[in-house]
Each structure stands twice: as structure tokens, then as C-alpha cells.
XYZ file of C-alpha atoms in Angstrom:
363
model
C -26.624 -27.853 -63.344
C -26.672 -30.077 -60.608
C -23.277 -28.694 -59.391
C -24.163 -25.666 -59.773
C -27.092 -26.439 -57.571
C -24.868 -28.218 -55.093
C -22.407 -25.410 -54.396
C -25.050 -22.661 -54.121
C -26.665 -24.878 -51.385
C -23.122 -25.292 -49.960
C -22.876 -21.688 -50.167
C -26.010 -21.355 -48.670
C -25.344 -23.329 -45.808
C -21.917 -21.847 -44.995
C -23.607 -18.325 -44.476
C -26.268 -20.017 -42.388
C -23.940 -21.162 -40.231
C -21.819 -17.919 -39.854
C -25.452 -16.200 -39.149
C -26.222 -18.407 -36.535
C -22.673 -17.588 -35.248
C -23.369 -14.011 -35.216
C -26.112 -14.287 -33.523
C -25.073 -16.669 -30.725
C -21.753 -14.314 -30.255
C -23.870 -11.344 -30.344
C -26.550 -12.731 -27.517
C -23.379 -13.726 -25.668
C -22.159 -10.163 -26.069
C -25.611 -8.918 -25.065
C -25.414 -11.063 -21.983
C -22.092 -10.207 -20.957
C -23.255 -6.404 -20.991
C -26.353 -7.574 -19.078
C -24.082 -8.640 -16.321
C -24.848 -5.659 -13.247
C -21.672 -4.290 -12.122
C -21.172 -4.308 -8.604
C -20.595 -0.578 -7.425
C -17.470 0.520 -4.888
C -16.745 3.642 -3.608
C -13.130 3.892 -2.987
C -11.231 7.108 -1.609
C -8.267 7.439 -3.906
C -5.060 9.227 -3.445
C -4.217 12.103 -6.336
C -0.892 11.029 -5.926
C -0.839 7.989 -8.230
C 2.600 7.306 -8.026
C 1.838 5.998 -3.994
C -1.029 3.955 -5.358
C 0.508 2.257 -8.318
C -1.790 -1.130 -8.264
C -5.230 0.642 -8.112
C -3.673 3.307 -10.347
C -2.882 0.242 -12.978
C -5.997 -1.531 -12.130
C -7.874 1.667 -12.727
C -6.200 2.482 -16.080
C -6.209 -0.801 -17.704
C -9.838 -1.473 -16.884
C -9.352 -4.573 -14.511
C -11.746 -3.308 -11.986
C -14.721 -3.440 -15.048
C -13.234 -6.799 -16.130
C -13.424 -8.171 -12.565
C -16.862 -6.726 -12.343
C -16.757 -3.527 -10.576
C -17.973 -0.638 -11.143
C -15.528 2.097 -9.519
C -16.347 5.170 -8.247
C -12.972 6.936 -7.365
C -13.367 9.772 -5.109
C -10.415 12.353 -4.420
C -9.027 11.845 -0.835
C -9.325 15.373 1.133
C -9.412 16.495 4.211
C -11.319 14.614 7.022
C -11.202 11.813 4.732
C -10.850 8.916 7.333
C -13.830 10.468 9.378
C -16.193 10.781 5.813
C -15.275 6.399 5.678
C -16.022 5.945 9.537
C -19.875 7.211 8.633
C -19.912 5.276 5.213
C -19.277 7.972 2.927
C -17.431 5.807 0.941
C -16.706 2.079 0.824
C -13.133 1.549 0.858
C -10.081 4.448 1.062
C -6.456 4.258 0.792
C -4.792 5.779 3.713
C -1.880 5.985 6.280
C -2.005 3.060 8.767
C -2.056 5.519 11.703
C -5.462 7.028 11.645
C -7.098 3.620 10.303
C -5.895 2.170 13.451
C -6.795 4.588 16.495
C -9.883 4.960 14.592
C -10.909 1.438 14.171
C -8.811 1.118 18.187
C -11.841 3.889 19.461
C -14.439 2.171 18.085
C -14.852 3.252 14.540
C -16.529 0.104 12.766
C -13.498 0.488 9.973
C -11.331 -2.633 8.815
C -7.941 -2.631 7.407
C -7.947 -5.078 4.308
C -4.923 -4.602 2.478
C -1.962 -2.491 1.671
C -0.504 0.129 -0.778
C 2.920 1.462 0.486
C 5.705 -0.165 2.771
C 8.909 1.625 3.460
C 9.722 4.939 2.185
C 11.726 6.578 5.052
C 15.166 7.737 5.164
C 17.315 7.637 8.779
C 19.595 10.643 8.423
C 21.824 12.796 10.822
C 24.606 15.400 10.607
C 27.571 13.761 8.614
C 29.773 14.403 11.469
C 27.494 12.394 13.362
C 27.655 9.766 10.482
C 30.033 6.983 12.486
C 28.524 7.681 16.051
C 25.132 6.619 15.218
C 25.682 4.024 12.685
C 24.646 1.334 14.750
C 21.245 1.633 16.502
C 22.584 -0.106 19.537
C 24.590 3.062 20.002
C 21.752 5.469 20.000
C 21.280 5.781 23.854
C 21.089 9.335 24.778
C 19.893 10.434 21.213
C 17.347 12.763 20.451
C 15.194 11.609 18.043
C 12.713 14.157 15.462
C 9.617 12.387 14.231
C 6.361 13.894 13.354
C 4.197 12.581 15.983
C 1.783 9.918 15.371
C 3.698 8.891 12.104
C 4.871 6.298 11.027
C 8.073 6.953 11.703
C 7.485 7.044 15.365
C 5.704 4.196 15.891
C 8.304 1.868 13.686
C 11.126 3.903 15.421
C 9.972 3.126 18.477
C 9.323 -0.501 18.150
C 12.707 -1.142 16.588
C 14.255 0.560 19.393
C 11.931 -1.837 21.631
C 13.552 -4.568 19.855
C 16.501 -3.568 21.565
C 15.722 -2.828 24.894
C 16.285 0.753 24.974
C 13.781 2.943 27.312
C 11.765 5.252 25.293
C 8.965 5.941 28.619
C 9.206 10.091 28.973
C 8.154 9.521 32.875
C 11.123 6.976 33.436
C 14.141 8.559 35.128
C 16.518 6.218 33.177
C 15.093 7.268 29.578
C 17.499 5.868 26.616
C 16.140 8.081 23.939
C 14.028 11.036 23.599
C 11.947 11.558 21.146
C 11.239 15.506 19.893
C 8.079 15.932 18.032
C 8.127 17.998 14.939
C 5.204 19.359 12.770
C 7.096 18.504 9.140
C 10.050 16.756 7.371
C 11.364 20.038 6.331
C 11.294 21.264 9.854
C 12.802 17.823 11.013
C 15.685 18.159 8.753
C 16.321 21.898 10.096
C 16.171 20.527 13.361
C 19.100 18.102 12.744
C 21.318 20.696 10.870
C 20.903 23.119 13.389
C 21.550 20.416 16.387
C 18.270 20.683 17.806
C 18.089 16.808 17.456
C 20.638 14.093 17.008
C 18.820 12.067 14.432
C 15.841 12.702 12.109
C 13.409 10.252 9.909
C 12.571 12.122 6.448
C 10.061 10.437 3.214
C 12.509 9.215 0.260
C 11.279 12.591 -1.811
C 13.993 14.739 0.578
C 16.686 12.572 -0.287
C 18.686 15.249 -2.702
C 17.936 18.090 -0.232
C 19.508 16.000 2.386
C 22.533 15.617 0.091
C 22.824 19.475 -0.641
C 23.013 20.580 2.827
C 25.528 18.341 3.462
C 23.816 15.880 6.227
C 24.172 12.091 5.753
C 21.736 8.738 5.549
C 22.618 6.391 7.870
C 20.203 3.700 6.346
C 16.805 3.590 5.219
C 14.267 3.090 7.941
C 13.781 -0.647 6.687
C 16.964 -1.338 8.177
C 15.214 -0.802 11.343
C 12.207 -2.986 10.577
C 11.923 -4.733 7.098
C 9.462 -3.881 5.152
C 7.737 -2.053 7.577
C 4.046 -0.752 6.972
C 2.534 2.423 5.820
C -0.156 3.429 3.501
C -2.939 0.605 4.178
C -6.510 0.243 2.387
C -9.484 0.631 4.589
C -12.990 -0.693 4.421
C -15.883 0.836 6.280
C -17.576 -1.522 7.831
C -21.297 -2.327 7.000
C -19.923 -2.115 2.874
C -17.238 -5.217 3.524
C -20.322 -6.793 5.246
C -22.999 -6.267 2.525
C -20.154 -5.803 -0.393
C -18.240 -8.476 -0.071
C -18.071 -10.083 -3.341
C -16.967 -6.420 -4.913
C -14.195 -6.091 -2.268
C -13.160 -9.791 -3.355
C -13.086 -8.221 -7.250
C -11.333 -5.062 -6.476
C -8.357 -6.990 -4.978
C -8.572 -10.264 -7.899
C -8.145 -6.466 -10.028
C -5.233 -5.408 -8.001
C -3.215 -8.808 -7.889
C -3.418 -8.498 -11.507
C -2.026 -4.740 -11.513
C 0.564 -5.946 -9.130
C 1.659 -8.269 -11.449
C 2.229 -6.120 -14.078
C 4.001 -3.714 -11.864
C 6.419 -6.466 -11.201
C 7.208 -7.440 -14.968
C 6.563 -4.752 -17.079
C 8.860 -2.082 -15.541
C 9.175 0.489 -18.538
C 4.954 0.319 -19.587
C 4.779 0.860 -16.458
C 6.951 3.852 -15.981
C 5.782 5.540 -19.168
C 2.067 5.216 -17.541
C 2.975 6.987 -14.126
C 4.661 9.458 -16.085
C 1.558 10.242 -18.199
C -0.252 9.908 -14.834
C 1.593 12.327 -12.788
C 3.625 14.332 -15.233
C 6.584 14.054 -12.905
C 9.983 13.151 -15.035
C 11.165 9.648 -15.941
C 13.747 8.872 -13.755
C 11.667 10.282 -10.860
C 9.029 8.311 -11.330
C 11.031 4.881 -12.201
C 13.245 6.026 -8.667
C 9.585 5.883 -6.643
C 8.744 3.180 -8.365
C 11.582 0.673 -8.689
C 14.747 2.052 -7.403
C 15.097 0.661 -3.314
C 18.426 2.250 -2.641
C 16.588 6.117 -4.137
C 13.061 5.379 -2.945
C 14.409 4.076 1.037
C 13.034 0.404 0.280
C 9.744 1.294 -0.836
C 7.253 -1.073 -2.157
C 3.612 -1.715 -3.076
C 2.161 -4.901 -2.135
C -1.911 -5.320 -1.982
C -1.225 -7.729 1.169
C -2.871 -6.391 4.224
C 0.219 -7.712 6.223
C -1.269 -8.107 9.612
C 2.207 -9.374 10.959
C 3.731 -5.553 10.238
C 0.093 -3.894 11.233
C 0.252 -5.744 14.496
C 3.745 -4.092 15.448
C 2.639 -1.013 14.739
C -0.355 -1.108 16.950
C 1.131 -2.730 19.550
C 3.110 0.069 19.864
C 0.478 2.516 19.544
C -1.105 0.373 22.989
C 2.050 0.904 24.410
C 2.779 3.965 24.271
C -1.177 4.840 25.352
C -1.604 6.452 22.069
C -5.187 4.212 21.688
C -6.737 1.921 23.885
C -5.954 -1.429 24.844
C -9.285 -3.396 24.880
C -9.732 -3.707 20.816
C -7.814 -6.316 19.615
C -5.903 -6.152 16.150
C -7.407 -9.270 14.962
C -10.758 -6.869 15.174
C -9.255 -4.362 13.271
C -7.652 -6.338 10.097
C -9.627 -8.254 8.102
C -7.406 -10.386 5.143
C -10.052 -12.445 4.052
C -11.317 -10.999 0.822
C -7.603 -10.437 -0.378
C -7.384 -13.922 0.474
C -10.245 -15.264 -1.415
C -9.314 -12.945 -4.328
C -5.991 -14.710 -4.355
C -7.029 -17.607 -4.510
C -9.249 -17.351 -7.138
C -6.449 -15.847 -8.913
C -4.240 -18.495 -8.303
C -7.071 -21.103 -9.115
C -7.277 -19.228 -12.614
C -3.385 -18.949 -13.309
C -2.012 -22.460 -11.801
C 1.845 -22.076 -11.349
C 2.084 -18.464 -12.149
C 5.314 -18.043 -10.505
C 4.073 -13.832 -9.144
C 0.698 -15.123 -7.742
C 1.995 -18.388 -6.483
C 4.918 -16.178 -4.417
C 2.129 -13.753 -3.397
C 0.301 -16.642 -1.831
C 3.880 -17.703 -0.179
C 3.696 -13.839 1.082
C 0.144 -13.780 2.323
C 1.133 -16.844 4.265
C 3.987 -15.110 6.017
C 3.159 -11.808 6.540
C -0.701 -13.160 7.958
C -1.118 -16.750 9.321
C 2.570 -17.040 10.724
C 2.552 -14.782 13.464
């Protein structure tokens, strides 16, 4: 009997204990959900496949682990204009417009990146030995769209080099033609209308059909040059700052998946976008297909810099705002950290760290 009585109070006390567990991992639960989720705005591209760390952060739910609470928001037009009066908090969009904004007065900061690269140098494959060398472009005739990218990179490479790209100077070493659209640049070169022409990675096989050749992609010109950035407006970096310090700690972490898990990757972006396989894996992780093209989160304000230097140049914006008033790396930099902090000698976050040092504080 007095066994019996000894393992039903054993019994007894075992449940008591895993009821006292459930409870304590069911407040914990309770005050987990409790938690208020900061909310962010952010201005997202349709095109995934040119947004692949918020697109993985978004899908796998980092954003909610980190603390967010996202509210993505289809980039259209006049998107850059609906940030500049705080319709939204954050947006991912060309560097171009985020600087000559932000240059004019727009109270807009630059606080990371999405795309670098992506650009294709090509000419007329007769052409393909004369203009191999960029020191033997004098006299060319260059087709950019105007404001792009391409210009300003084109022109500060050239720069580089001490070639005279001033229209008003009578000794001029290259000319630059503008033109409204890639596929109207590359008719310009096959028709001879211009000696040289800058085309996205995506015209790469129409290139090859009509028989004109790539000479190099553009990050031959200027490595790992600067496109796509992410833009805050403002008074939201100001007041939001702690959820602009989560939605990049959610972005490292996408970034490092992108890095090391190449084919759950690919199979995501090809749910996402229902483009093909190899397309997608080509954007995503073939250099020599996609003209160098990459996705870091870093702001980059070494890269940014060049590009709006030239922009002052060139008199595209003015010359009184400073870029140091127009990037802001400090919550990427604080969400790196943390993440660093968290993961001690993660070999991907500890390199990122190595990157943010370079491509920021060693100017």
C-alpha cells in the first residue's frame, strides 16, 4: 500500500510539474505575442528578383522575428516624390533620383543598398578591338540614357582617366548621345549612330543575335559600382529608428542566406517571379550572365560619393549639400553589429563588417 501510495504521489508530482511548465511556457508565449511590433512602411519593387534580401527577409518572416511589422507597398509612378512627403517610410530605388532629390533639399536619406552592377559595355563587333581599352575611347560617341546610372559611372570612369567629357570645351574627348531606352541605345549602335552603348544584363542574348559584341561589363569600368539604393524619408529614420535598425538585422540575415543557400534560394525567386530556372539563378548568381551584379544591404557611401560627385560636376544638382548629408549608414551599422554581437565569428557577418568598413569609414 504504501508504494502504491508513494508512486501515485510521484505521479502526482510529475504532472504538477509539467503543469506548472505549461503554464510558465504559455505566459512566456503570451508575452512574446504581447510584444508591439514596430510598424514600417517600405516601397517595394514588384520585381523581386532586384530585391532578393527584402524579398527573403519578407518570405521567411525575419522582419516579424526582428520585430517589425511590414507594410510593403508596390513602387509606382512618382514613387520617390510620395517618400519625399512621408508617404512611406523607407523605398527601394535607383540611386539617381534619391540623390538630386535629397541634393535639392528633399529631407530623404540613403541608408543602404539593393543592386550593384548590372550593365553591359557593348559596341559593333567590328568595333570589338578598337575600343577594347577605355584609354582608346577618345573621339567616341557614347549612348546612355540620361541621368542613369550608366552615365554618371561612365563618366566618372572616364574622369579617372583624364578624358574631357565638358560639351562647351572645344577639345571634348568623348561625347555623350542621350537616348530615351536600352532598346533604342542598342539600335543606335547597330545602325552607327553611336560608337559605344551601355545596356542592363537582361539584353545580353539580344545583343548576341544581332551580332554586336560586349566589350566588358560596366564593372570593369568601376568595381562594383552602385545602383538600386534604399531610401529613408526623413522624420521616420528620426522617430523610427529602432525599426530601421530591425529591418536591416532582417536583411543581413536574408543576405546570408542568399550567399549559402544558392538552390533554396533559386527555387524561391522562381516561385516569386515565375521567370525560368536558369534565368533566375543567371540574375542571381551568375557574374559573367548578370554583368557583375550583386546585392549587398551596405549603403556603400564610398561608391554613392562617386556618383554624386559626378552628378556636382556635371551641374546635374547643386553643389552646397554635402553627401555626408545625404547617406546615413548608421542603423545598418548598429544592425550589424548586433548581428555580429549575436553570431561571434560567423565568417558572412564578420566579412560584412570587413565590407562596411571599406566601402564607408575608409574613404
Amino acid at each position: 500500500m504504501k508504494n502504491k501510495n508513494g508512486s501515485a504521489n510521484k505521479k502526482t508530482g510529475i504532472l504538477a510539474i509539467l503543469m506548472v511548465g505549461l503554464v510558465g511556457f504559455s505566459c512566456t508565449k503570451k508575452a512574446e505575442s504581447a510584444v508591439k511590433k514596430e510598424p514600417l512602411n517600405i516601397l517595394y519593387s514588384s520585381s523581386v528578383i532586384s530585391v532578393p534580401a527584402v524579398a527573403i527577409a519578407k518570405e521567411k518572416h525575419y522582419f516579424e522575428e526582428e520585430g517589425l511589422a511590414p507594410n510593403f507597398i508596390i513602387l509606382a509612378s512618382g514613387a520617390i516624390e510620395a517618400l519625399s512627403i512621408g508617404k512611406a517610410d523607407v523605398m527601394l530605388t535607383g540611386i539617381i533620383p534619391s540623390l538630386s532629390f535629397a541634393a535639392q533639399g528633399s529631407d530623404i536619406k540613403i541608408v543602404g543598398g539593393t543592386i550593384s552592377g548590372g550593365n553591359f559595355v557593348f559596341t559593333k563587333s567590328e568595333n570589338a578591338t578598337k575600343y577594347a581599352r577605355l584609354a582608346d575611347w577618345k573621339g567616341a560617341r557614347l549612348g546612355t540614357v540620361r541621368l542613369s546610372t550608366s552615365e554618371m559611372v561612365s563618366r566618372y570612369a572616364l574622369g579617372q582617366l583624364g578624358l574631357n567629357m565638358d560639351a562647351k570645351s572645344s577639345k571634348q574627348d568623348i561625347t555623350f548621345v542621350e537616348i530615351d531606352n536600352y532598346a533604342n541605345i542598342i539600335e543606335g549602335v547597330r545602325k552607327g549612330q553611336v560608337d559605344i552603348g551601355f545596356v542592363s544584363y537582361e539584353y545580353r542574348e539580344a545583343l548576341q543575335d544581332l551580332g554586336l559584341a560586349i566589350l566588358f561589363p560596366m564593372t570593369d569600368m568601376y568595381h562594383n559600382y552602385v545602383c538600386c539604393r534604399e531610401t529613408a524619408y526623413g522624420p521616420s529614420l528620426r522617430d523610427k529608428r529602432s525599426a530601421f535598425v530591425k529591418f536591416f538585422k532582417a536583411q543581413i540575415r536574408a543576405y546570408k542566406d542568399y550567399l549559402e543557400k544558392e538552390d533554396e534560394i533559386v527555387s524561391l525567386f522562381v516561385k516569386l517571379s515565375s521567370q525560368e530556372p536558369d534565368f533566375v539563378r543567371n540574375a542571381l548568381y551568375s557574374p559573367e550572365k548578370s554583368a557583375g551584379r550583386t546585392y549587398h544591404p551596405d549603403p556603400d557611401l564610398k561608391r554613392t560619393s562617386a556618383v554624386y560627385s559626378t552628378l556636382q560636376q556635371y551641374n546635374y544638382v547643386p553643389l552646397e549639400t554635402k553627401i555626408t548629408d545625404i547617406v546615413d549608414y548608421s542603423p545598418y551599422k548598429d544592425a550589424l553589429d548586433e548581428i555580429v554581437k549575436q553570431y561571434p565569428g560567423d565568417p558572412v557577418y564578420t566579412q560584412m563588417l570587413a565590407d562596411f568598413t571599406a566601402n564607408n569609414i575608409s574613404l
